[in-house]
mmCIF file of C-alpha atoms in Angstrom:
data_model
loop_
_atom_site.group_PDB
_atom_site.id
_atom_site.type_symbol
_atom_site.label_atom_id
_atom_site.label_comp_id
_atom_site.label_asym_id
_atom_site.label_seq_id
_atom_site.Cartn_x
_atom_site.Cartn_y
_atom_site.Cartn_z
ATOM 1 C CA UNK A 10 6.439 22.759 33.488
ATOM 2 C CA UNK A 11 8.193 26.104 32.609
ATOM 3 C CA UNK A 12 10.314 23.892 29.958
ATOM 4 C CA UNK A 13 6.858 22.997 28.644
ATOM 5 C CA UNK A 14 4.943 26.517 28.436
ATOM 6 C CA UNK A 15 8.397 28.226 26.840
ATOM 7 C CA UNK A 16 7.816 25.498 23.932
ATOM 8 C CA UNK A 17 3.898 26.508 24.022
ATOM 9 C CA UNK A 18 5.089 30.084 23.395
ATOM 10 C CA UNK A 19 7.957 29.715 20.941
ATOM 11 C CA UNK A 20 5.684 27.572 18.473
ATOM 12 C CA UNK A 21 2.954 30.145 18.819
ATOM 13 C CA UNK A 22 5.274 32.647 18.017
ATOM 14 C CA UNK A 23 5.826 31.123 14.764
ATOM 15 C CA UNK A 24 2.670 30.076 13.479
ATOM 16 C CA UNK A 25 1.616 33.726 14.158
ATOM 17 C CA UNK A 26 4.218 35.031 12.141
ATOM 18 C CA UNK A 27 3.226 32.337 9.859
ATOM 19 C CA UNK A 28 0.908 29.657 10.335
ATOM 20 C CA UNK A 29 1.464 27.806 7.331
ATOM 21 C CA UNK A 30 4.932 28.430 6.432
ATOM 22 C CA UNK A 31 6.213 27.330 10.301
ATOM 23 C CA UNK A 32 3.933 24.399 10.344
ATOM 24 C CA UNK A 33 5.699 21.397 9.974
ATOM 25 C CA UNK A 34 4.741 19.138 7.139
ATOM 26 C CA UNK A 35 6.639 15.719 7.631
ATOM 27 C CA UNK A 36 8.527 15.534 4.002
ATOM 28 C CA UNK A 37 10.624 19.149 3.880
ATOM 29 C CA UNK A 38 13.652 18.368 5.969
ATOM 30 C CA UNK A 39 12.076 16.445 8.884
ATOM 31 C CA UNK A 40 13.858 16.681 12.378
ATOM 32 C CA UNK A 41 12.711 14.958 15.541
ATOM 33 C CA UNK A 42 11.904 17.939 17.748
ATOM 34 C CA UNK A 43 9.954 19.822 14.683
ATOM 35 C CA UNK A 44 6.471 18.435 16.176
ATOM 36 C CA UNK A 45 4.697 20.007 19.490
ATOM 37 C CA UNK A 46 3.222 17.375 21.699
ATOM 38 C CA UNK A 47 3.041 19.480 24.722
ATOM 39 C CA UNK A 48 -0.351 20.477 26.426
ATOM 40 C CA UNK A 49 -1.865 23.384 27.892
ATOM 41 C CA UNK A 50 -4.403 21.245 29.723
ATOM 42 C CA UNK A 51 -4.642 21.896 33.132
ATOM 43 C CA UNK A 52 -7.002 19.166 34.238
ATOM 44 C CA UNK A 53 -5.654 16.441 36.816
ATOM 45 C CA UNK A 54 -6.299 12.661 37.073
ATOM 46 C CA UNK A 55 -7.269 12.257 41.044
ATOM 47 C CA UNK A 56 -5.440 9.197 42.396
ATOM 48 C CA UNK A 57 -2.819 9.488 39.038
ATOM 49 C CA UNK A 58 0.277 8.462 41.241
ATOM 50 C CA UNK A 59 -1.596 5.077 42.318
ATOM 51 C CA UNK A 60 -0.823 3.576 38.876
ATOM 52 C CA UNK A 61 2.693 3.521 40.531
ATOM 53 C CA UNK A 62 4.718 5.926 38.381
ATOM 54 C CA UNK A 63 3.915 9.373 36.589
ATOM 55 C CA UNK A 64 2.975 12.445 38.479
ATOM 56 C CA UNK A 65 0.160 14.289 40.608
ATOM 57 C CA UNK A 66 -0.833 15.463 36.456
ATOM 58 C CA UNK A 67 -0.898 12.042 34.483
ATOM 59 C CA UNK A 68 -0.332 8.197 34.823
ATOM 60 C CA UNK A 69 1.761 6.113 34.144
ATOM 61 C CA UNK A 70 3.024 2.383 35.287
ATOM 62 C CA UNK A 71 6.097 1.532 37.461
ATOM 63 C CA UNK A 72 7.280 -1.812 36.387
ATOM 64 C CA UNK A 73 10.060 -2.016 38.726
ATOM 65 C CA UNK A 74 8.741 -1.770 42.411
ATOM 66 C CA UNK A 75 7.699 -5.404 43.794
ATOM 67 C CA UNK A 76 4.458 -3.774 45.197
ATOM 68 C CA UNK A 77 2.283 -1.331 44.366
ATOM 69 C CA UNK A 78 -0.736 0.403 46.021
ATOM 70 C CA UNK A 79 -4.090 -0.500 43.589
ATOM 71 C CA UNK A 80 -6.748 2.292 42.103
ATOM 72 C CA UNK A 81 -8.726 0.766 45.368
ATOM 73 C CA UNK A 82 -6.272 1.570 47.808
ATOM 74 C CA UNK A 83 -4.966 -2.034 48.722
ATOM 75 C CA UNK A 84 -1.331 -2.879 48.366
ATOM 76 C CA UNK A 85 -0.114 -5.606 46.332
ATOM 77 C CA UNK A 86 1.779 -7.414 44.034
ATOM 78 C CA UNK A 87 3.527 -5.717 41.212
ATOM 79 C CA UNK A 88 3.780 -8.603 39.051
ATOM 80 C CA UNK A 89 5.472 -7.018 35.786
ATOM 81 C CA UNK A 90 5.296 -9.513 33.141
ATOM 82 C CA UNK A 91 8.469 -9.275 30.307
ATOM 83 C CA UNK A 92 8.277 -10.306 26.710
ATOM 84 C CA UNK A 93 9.797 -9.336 23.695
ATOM 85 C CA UNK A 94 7.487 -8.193 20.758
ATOM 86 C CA UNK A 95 7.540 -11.116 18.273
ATOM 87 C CA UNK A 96 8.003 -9.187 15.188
ATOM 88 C CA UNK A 97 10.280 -6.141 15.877
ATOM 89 C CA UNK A 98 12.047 -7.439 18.958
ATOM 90 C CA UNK A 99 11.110 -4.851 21.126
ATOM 91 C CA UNK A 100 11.298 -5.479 25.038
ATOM 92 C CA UNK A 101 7.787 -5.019 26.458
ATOM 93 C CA UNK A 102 6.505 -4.851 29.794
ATOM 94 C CA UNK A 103 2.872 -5.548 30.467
ATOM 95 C CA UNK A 104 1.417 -4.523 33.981
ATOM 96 C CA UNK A 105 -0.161 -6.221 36.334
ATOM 97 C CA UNK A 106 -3.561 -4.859 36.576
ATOM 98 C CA UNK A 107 -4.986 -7.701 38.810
ATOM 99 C CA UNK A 108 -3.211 -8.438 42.198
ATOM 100 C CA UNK A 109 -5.189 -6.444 44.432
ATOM 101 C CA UNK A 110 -8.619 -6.772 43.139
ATOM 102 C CA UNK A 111 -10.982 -8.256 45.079
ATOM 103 C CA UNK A 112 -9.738 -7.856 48.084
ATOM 104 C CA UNK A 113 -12.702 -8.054 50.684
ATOM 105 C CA UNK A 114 -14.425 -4.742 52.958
ATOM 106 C CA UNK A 115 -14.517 -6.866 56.269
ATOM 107 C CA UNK A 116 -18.638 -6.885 55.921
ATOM 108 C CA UNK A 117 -18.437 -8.184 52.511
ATOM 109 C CA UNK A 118 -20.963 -11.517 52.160
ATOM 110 C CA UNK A 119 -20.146 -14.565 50.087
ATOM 111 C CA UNK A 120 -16.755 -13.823 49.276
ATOM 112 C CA UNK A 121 -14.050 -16.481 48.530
ATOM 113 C CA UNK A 122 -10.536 -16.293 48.792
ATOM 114 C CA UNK A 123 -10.122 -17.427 45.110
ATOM 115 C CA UNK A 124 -11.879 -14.259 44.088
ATOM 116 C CA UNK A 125 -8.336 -12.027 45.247
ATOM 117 C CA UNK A 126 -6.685 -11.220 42.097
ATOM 118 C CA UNK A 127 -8.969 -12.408 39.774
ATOM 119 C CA UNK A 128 -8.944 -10.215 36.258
ATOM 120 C CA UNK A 129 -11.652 -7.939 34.016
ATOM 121 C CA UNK A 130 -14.497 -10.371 33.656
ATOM 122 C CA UNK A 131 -14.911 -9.679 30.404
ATOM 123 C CA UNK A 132 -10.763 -9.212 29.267
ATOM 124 C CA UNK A 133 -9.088 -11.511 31.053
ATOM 125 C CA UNK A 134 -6.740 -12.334 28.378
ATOM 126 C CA UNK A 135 -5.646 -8.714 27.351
ATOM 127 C CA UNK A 136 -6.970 -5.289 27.987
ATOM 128 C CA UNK A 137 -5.634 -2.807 25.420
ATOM 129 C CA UNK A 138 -6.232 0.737 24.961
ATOM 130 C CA UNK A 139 -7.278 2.378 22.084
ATOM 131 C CA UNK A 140 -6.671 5.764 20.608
ATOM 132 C CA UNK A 141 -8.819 6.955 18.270
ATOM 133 C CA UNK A 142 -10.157 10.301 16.845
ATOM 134 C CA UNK A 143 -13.044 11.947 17.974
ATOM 135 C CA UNK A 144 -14.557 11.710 14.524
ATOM 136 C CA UNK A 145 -13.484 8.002 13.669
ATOM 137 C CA UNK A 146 -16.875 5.547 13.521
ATOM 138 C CA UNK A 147 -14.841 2.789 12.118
ATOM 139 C CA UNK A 148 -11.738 1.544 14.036
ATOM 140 C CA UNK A 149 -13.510 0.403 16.785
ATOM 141 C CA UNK A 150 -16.265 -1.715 14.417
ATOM 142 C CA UNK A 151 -13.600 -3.431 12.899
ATOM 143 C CA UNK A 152 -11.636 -4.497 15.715
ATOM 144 C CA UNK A 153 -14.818 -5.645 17.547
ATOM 145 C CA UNK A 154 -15.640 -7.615 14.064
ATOM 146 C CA UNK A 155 -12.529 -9.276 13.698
ATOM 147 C CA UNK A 156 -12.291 -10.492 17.641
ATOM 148 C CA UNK A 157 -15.677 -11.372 17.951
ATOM 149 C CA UNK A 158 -15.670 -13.120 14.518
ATOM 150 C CA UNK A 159 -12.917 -15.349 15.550
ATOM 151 C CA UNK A 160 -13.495 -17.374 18.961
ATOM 152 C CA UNK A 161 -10.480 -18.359 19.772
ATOM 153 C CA UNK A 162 -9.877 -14.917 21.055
ATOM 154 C CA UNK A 163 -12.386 -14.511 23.289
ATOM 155 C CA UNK A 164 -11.371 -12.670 26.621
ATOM 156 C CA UNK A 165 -9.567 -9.756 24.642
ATOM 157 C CA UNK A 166 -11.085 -6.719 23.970
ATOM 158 C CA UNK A 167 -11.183 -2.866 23.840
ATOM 159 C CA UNK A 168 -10.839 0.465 26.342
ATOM 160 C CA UNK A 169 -11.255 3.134 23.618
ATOM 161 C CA UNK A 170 -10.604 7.023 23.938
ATOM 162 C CA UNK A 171 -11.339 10.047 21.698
ATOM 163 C CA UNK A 172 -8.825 12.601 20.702
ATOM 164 C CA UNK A 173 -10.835 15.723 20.464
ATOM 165 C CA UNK A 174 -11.652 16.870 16.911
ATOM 166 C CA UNK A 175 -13.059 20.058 16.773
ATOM 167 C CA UNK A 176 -12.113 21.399 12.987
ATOM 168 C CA UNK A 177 -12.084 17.946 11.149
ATOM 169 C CA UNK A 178 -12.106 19.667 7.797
ATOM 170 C CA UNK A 179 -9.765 17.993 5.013
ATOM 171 C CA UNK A 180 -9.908 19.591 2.151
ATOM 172 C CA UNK A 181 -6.656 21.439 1.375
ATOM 173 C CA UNK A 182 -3.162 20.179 2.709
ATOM 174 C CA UNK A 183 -2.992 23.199 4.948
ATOM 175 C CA UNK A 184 -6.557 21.762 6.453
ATOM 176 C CA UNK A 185 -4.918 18.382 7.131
ATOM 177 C CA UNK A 186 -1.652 20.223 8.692
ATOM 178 C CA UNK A 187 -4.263 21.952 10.834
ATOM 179 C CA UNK A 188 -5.740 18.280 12.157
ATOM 180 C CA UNK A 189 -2.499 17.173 12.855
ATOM 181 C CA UNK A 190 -1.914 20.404 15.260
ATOM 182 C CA UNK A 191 -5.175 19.990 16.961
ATOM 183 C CA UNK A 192 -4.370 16.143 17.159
ATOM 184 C CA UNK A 193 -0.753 16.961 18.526
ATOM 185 C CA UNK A 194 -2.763 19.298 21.253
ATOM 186 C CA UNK A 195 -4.973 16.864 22.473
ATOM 187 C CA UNK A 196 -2.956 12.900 21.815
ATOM 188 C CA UNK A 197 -0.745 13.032 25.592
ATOM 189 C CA UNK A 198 -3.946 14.223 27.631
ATOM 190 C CA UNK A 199 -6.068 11.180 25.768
ATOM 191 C CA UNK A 200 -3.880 9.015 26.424
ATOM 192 C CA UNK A 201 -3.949 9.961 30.375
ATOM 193 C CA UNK A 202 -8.069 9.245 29.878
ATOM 194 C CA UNK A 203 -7.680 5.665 28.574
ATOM 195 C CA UNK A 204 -5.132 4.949 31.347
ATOM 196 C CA UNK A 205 -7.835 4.784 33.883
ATOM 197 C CA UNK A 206 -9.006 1.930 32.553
ATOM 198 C CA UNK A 207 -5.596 -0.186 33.070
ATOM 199 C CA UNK A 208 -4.616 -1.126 29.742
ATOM 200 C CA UNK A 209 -1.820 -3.548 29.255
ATOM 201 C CA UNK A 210 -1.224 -2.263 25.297
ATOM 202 C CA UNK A 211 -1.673 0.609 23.493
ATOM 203 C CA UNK A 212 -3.266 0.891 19.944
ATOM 204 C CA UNK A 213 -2.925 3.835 18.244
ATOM 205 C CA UNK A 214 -6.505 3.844 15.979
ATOM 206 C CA UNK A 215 -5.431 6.681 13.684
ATOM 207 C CA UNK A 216 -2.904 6.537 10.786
ATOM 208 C CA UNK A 217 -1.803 9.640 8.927
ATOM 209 C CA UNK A 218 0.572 10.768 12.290
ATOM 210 C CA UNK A 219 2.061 7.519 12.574
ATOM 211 C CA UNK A 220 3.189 7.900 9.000
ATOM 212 C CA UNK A 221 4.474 11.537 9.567
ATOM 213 C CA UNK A 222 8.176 12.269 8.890
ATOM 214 C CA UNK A 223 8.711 8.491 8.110
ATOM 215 C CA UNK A 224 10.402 5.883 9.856
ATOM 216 C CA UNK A 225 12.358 8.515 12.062
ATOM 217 C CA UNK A 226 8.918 10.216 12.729
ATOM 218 C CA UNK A 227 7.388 6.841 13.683
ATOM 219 C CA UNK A 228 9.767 6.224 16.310
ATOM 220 C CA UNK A 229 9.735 9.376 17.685
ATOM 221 C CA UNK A 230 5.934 9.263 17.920
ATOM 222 C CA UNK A 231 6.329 6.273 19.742
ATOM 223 C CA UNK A 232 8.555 7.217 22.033
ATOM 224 C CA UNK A 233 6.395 10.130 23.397
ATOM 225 C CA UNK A 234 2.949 8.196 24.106
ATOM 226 C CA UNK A 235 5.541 5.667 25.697
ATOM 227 C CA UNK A 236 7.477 8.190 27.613
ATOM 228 C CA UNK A 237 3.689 9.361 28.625
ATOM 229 C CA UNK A 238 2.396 6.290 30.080
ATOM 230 C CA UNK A 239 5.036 3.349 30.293
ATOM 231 C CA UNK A 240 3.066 1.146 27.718
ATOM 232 C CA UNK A 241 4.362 -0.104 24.472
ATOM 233 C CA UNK A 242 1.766 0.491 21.500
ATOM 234 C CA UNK A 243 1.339 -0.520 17.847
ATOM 235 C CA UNK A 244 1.324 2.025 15.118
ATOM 236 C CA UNK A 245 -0.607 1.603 11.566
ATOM 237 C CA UNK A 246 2.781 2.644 9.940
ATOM 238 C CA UNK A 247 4.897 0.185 11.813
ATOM 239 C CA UNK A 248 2.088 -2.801 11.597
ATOM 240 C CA UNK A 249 2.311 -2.299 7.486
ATOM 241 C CA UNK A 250 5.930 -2.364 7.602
ATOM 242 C CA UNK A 251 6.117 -5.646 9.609
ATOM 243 C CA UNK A 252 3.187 -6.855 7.288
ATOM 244 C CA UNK A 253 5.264 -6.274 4.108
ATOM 245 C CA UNK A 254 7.696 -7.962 5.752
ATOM 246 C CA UNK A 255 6.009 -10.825 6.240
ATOM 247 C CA UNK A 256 5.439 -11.417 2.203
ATOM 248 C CA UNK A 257 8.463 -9.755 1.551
ATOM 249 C CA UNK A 258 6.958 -7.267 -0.724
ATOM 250 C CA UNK A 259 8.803 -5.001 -1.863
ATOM 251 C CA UNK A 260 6.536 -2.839 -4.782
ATOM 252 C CA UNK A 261 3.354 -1.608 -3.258
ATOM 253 C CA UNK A 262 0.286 0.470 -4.469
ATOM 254 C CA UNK A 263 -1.312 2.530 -1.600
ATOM 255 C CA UNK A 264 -5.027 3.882 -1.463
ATOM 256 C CA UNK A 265 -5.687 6.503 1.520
ATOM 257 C CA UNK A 266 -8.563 9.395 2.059
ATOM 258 C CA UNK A 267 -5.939 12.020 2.384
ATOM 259 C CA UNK A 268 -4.665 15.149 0.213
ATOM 260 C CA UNK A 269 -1.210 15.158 -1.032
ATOM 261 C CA UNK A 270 0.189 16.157 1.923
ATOM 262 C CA UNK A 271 -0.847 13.046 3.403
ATOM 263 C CA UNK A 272 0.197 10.885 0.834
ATOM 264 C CA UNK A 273 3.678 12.245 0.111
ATOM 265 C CA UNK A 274 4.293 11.948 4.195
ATOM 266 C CA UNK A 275 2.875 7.587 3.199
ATOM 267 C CA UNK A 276 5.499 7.367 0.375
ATOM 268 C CA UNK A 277 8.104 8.671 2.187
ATOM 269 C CA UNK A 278 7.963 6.482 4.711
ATOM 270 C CA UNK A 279 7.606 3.466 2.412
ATOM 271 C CA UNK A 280 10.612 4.465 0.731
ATOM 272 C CA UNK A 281 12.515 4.759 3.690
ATOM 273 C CA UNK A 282 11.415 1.112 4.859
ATOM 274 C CA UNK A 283 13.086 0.258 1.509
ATOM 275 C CA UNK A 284 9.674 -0.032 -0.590
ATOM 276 C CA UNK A 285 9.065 1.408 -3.721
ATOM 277 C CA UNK A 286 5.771 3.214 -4.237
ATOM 278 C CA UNK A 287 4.545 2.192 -7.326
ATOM 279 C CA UNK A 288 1.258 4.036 -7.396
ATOM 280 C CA UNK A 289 -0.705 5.547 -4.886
ATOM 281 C CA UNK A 290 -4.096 7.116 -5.034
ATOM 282 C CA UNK A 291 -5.620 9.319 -2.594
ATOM 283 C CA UNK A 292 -9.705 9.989 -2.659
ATOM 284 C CA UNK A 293 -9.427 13.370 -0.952
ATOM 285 C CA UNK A 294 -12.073 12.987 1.504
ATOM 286 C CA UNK A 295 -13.452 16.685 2.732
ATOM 287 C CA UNK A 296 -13.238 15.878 6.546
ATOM 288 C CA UNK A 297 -12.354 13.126 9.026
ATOM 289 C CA UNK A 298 -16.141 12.259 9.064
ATOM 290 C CA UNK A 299 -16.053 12.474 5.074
ATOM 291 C CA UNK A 300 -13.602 9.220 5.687
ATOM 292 C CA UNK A 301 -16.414 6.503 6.797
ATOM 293 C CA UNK A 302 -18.737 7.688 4.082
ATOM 294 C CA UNK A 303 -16.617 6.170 1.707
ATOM 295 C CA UNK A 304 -18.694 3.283 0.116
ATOM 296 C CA UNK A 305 -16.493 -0.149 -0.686
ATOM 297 C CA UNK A 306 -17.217 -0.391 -4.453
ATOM 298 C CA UNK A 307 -14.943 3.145 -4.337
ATOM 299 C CA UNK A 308 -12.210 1.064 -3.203
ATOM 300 C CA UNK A 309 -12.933 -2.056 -4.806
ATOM 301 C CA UNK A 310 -12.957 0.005 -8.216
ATOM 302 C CA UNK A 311 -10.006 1.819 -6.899
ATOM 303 C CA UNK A 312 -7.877 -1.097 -6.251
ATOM 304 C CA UNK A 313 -8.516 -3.070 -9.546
ATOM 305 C CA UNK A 314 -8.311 -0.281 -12.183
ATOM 306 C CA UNK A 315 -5.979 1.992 -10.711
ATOM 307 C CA UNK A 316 -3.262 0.172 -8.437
ATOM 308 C CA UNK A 317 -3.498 -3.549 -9.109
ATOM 309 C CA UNK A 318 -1.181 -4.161 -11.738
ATOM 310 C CA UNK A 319 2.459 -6.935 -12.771
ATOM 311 C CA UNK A 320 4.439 -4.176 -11.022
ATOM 312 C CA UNK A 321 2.985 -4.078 -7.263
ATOM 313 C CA UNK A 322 3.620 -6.962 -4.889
ATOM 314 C CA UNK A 323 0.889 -6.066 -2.723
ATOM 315 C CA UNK A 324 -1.683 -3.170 -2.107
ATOM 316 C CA UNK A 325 -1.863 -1.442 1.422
ATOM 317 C CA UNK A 326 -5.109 0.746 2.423
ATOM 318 C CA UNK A 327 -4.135 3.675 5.039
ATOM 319 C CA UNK A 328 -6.097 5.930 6.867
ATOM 320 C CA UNK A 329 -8.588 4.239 10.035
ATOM 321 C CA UNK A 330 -11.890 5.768 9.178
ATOM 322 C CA UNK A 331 -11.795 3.797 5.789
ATOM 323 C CA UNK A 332 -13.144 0.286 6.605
ATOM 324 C CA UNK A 333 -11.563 -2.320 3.882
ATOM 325 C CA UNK A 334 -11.817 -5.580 5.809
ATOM 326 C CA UNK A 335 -14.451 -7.214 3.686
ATOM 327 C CA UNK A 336 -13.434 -5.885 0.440
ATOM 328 C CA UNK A 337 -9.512 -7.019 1.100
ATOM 329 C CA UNK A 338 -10.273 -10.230 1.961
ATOM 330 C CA UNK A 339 -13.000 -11.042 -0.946
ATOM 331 C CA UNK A 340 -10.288 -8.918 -3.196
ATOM 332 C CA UNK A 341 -7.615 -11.087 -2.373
ATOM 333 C CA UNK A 342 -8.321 -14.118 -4.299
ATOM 334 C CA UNK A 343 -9.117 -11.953 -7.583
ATOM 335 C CA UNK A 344 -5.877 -10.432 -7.779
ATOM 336 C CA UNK A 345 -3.689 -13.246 -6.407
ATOM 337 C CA UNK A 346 -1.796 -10.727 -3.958
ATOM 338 C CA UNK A 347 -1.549 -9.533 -0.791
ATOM 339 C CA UNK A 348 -4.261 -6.683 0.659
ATOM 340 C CA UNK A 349 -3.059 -4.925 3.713
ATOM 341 C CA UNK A 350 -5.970 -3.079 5.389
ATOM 342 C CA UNK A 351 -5.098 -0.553 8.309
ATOM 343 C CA UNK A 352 -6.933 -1.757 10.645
ATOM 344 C CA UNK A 353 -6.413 -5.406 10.163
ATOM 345 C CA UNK A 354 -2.971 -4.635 10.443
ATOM 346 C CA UNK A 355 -2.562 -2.935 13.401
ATOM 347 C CA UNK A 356 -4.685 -5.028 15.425
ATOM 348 C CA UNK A 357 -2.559 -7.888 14.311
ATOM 349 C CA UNK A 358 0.368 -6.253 15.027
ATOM 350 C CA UNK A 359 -0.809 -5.930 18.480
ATOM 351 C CA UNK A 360 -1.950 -9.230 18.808
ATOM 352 C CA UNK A 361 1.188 -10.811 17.641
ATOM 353 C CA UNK A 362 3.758 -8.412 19.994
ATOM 354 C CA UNK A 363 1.595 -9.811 22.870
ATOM 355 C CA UNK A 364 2.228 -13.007 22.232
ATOM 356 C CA UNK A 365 -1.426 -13.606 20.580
ATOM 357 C CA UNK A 366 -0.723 -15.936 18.033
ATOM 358 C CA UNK A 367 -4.246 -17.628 16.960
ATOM 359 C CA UNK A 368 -5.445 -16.942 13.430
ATOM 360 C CA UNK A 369 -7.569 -14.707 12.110
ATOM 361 C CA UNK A 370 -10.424 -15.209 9.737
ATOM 362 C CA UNK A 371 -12.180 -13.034 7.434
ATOM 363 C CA UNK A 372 -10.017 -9.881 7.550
ATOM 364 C CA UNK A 373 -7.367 -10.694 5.072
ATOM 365 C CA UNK A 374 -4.423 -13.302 4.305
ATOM 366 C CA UNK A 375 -1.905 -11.153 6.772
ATOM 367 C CA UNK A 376 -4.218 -11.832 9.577
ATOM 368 C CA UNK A 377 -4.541 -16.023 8.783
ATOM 369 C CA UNK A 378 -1.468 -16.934 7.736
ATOM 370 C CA UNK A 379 1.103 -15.667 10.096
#
């Protein structure tokens, strides 16, 4: 803790002597260390320590121990199921969340021993968690679409949690540095909220961080939401990278809502995957709100005068509050080339580290055909 608040202090230090100057900005000489995930929250998760790991101040799952004690105070298995992720080889562990449910109060009526251990009625396949921005109306529309849409995937679905937003301006790079603090702030304490749910996943339902500081920045970003809570978690900026991958493109066009800041952090880490950035345009939307206001003949216009073109293998659309699902998959056929929507991605991404392999259908060609 006193590790922690000496950090608090230090970066306060600097962005009094200079807000702007010491803030960091992902493409000037980017160091893991540069960005300040710690929190000054205070607040406590009662009964944090029965997800079997973590502390008296967050959760976070033991994988190891063969029993644990369950959010309804019943001992039990501690079934850790291994796999590794299908398209980065990652090892990941997903939880047992079911074991002890259902175990009967000794004046409980009409209950079966087949109930014990039963899971979520209504996500019995896989619960994941979802991280989104306070101010995002999209991500969760389009993942609901693209499950319910598709059948074959019934018994999956959604635990979502808000990252509070409270200056969602984004009109001037030092604005969109400034969201990126307050995101930073608020991320590790989020995450605690959506663990109370008992997600097997995470899904992190906001783009521009994952991006930040490229590849190196990805992975570190990773690694502190994991360090957090035990989970493993898909990232928009991984997701595209192991989309590209997939149709081995190598030239890409990019459309995003950010400022420059934004999209210089987006080309950097494409280059750094080994892609060239061909062109990129970014619409400079005023505020994360500004984002879902966006209407699709925008992008469709954006994507067919300004990016498609014999030099670009395929086109990727970043940022979460910009919903493209519709307009990449109709887009597709017209332009004989890949579309890689955000959100399509990352939920795919997911789907396919968890061993989810059923095809998608109306949300693009990445989604379908592998």
């Amino acid at each position: 803790q006193e590790v922690v608040m000496n950090r608090v202090k230090a970066v306060a230090r600097q962005v009094a002597a200079d807000p702007v100057q010491s803030r960091p900005d992902g493409t000037s000489d980017f160091q893991k260390g540069q960005r300040d995930f710690s929190t000054t929250s205070t607040t406590k998760i009662a009964g944090a320590r029965l997800y079997g790991g973590g502390s008296d101040d967050h959760p976070c799952y033991d994988f190891d121990s063969p029993l644990k004690t369950y959010t309804n105070g019943v001992e039990g298995p501690n079934n850790t199921r291994t796999i590794v992720g299908s398209l980065n080889g990652e090892k990941i562990q997903i939880p047992d969340v079911d074991s002890a449910y259902n175990t009967p109060h000794p004046e409980v009526i009409c209950w079966k021993p087949e109930y014990k251990g039963l899971p979520d009625t209504l996500q019995h396949r896989m619960k994941f968690g979802l991280i989104i921005p306070s101010t995002n109306t999209t991500v969760e529309y389009d993942f609901w679409t693209m499950i319910k849409s598709n059948k074959d995937l019934a018994g999956i679905g959604f635990h979502a949690a808000g990252i509070l937003i409270d200056a969602p301006k984004l009109s001037s790079d030092e604005d969109m540095l400034e969201f990126l603090a307050q995101f930073r702030r608020q991320i590790l304490v989020t995450v605690d909220r959506v663990m109370t749910a008992e997600p097997q996943y995470l899904i992190m339902g906001m783009s521009l961080e994952t991006f930040f500081g490229g590849w190196e920045g990805n992975q570190e970003f990773k690694a502190e939401l994991a360090g957090r809570c035990g989970l493993s978690l898909s990232t928009g900026a991984e997701a595209c990278k192991a989309a590209l991958g997939k149709f081995g493109a190598k030239k890409v066009a990019v459309i995003t809502p950010y400022q420059d800041i934004g999209d210089k952090n987006v080309v950097k880490f494409f280059s750094e995957i080994g892609c060239e950035v061909t062109r990129i345009v970014g619409l400079k939307c005023g505020s994360a709100t500004d984002i879902a206001h966006v209407p699709a003949q925008w992008c469709e216009d954006v994507i067919l005068n300004h990016l498609d073109g014999p030099d670009v293998d395929a086109i990727v659309q970043c940022g979460t509050n910009l919903s493209m699902l519709e307009v990449a998959d109709r887009l597709e056929g017209v332009i004989g080339k890949p579309i890689i929507p955000i959100n399509a991605a990352t939920l795919w991404f997911a789907l396919r580290q968890c061993g989810i392999m059923e095809p998608l259908y109306g949300c693009s060609r990445l989604c379908r055909e592998f």
